[in-house]
Coordinates of C-alpha atoms in Angstrom, one line a residue:
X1 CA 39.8 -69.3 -65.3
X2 CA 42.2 -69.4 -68.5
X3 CA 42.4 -66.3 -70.5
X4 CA 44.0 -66.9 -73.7
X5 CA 42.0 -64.0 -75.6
X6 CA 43.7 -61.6 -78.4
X7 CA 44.2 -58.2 -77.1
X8 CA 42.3 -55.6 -79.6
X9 CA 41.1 -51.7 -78.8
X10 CA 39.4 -51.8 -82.2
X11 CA 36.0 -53.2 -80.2
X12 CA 35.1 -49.8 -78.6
X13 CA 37.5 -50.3 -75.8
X14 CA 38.1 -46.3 -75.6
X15 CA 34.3 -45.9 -73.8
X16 CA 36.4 -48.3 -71.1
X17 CA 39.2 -46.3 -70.5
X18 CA 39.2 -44.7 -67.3
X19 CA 39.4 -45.1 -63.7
X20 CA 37.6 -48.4 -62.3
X21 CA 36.9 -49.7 -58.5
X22 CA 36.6 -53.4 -58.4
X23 CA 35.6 -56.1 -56.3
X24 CA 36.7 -59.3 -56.8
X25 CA 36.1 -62.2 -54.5
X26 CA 36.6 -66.3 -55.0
X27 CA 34.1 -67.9 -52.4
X28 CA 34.6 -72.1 -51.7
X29 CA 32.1 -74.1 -52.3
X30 CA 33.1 -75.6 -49.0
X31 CA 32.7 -72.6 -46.8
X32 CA 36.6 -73.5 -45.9
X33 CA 37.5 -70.0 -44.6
X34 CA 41.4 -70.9 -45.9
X35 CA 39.9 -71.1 -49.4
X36 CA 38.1 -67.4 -49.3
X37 CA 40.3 -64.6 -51.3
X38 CA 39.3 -61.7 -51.4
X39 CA 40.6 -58.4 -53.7
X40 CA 39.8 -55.0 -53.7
X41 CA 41.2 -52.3 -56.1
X42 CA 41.3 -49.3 -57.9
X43 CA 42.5 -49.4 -61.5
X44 CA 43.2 -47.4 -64.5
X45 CA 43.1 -48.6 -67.8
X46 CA 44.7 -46.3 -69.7
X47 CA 44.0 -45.6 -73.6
X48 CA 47.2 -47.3 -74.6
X49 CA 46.3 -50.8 -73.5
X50 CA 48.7 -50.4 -70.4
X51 CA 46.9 -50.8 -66.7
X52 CA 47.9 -50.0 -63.2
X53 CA 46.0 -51.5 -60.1
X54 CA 46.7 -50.6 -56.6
X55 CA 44.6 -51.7 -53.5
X56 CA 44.4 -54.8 -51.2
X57 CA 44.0 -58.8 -50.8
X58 CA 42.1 -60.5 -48.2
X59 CA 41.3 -63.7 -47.0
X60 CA 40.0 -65.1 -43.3
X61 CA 42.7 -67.4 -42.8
X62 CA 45.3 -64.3 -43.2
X63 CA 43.2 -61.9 -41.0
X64 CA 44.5 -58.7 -42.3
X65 CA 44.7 -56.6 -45.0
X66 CA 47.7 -57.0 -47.5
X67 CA 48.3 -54.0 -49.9
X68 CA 48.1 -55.1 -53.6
X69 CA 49.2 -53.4 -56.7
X70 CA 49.7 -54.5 -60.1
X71 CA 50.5 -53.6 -64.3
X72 CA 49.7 -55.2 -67.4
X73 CA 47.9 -54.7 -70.6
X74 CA 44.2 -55.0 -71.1
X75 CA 41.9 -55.1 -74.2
X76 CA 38.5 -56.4 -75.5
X77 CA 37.4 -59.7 -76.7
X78 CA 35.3 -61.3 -78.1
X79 CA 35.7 -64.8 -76.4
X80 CA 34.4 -63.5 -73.0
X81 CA 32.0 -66.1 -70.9
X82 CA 29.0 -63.7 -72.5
X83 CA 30.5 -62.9 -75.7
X84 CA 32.0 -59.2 -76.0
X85 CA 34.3 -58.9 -72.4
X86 CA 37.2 -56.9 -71.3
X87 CA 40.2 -58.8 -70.5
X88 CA 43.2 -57.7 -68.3
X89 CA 46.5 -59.6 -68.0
X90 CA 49.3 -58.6 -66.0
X91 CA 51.2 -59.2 -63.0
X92 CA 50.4 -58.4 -59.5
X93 CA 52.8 -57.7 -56.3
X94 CA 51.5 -58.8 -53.4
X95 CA 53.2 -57.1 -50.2
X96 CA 53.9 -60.2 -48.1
X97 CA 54.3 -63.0 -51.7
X98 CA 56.1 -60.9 -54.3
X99 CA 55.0 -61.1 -57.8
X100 CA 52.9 -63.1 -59.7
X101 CA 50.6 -63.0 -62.6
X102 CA 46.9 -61.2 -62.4
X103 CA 44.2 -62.0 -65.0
X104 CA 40.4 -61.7 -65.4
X105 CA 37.9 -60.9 -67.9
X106 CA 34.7 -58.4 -67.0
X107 CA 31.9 -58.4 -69.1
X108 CA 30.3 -55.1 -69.7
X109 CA 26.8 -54.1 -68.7
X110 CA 27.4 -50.6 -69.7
X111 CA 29.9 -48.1 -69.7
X112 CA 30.1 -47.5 -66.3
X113 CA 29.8 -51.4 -64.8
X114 CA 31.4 -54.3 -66.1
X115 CA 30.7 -57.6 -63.8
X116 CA 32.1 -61.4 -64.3
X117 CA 30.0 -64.6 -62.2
X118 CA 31.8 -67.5 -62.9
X119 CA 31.0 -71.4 -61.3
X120 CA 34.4 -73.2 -61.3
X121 CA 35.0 -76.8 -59.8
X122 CA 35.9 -75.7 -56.4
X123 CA 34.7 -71.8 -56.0
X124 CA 32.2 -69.3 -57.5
X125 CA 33.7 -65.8 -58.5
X126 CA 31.8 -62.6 -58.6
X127 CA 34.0 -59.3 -59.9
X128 CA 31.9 -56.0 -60.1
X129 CA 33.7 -52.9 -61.2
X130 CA 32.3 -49.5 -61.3
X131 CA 33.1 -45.7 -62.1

């Protein structure tokens, strides 16, 4: 999913500052277990556009748990897939792959869910985050 989205906290970003839990898998359209991933994290976005992400990636074909954390900015948009969405960029270590970059948008619901279902070519993506 490209993200190329201005970074603003003029949008009411503040009411989405906070502490989050998320979910966010990436499921194959060909049930190929080596295609599932699988992340699941806390994160803070801060007031100053700054984020910090800690948790854990899985998928089947790994069998095991691999800690996660990340950093980046995030900010609203208003390009999101439903219009108004919250968009994070940053990068994210991953314990047994090193760095490498972390993005997604979340649309918001209300001020204590934001969700994103997205159809690609080759997997559907669900990410629910809540307070």
């Amino acid at each position: 999913m490209p993200l190329q989205p201005a970074l603003s906290q003029d949008q009411g970003a503040g009411q989405y500052a906070g502490q989050w839990g998320c979910r966010y898998s990436m499921e194959p359209f060909s049930k190929n277990p080596i295609d599932t991933h699988y992340w699941e994290f806390g994160i803070i976005l801060q007031p100053d556009s700054t984020y910090a992400m800690q948790g854990f990636y899985y998928s089947p074909s790994l069998g095991v748990q691999i800690p996660v954390q990340g950093q980046g900015r995030w900010g609203m948009t208003a390009n999101g897939p439903r219009g108004t969405a919250i968009s994070v960029s940053g990068q994210l270590l991953r314990q047994d792959a090193g760095w490498q970059p972390f993005e997604f948008m979340v649309t918001p619901a209300d001020n204590r869910n934001l969700y994103l279902q997205f159809r690609g070519n080759t997997h559907m993506t669900n990410i629910s985050c809540q307070r």
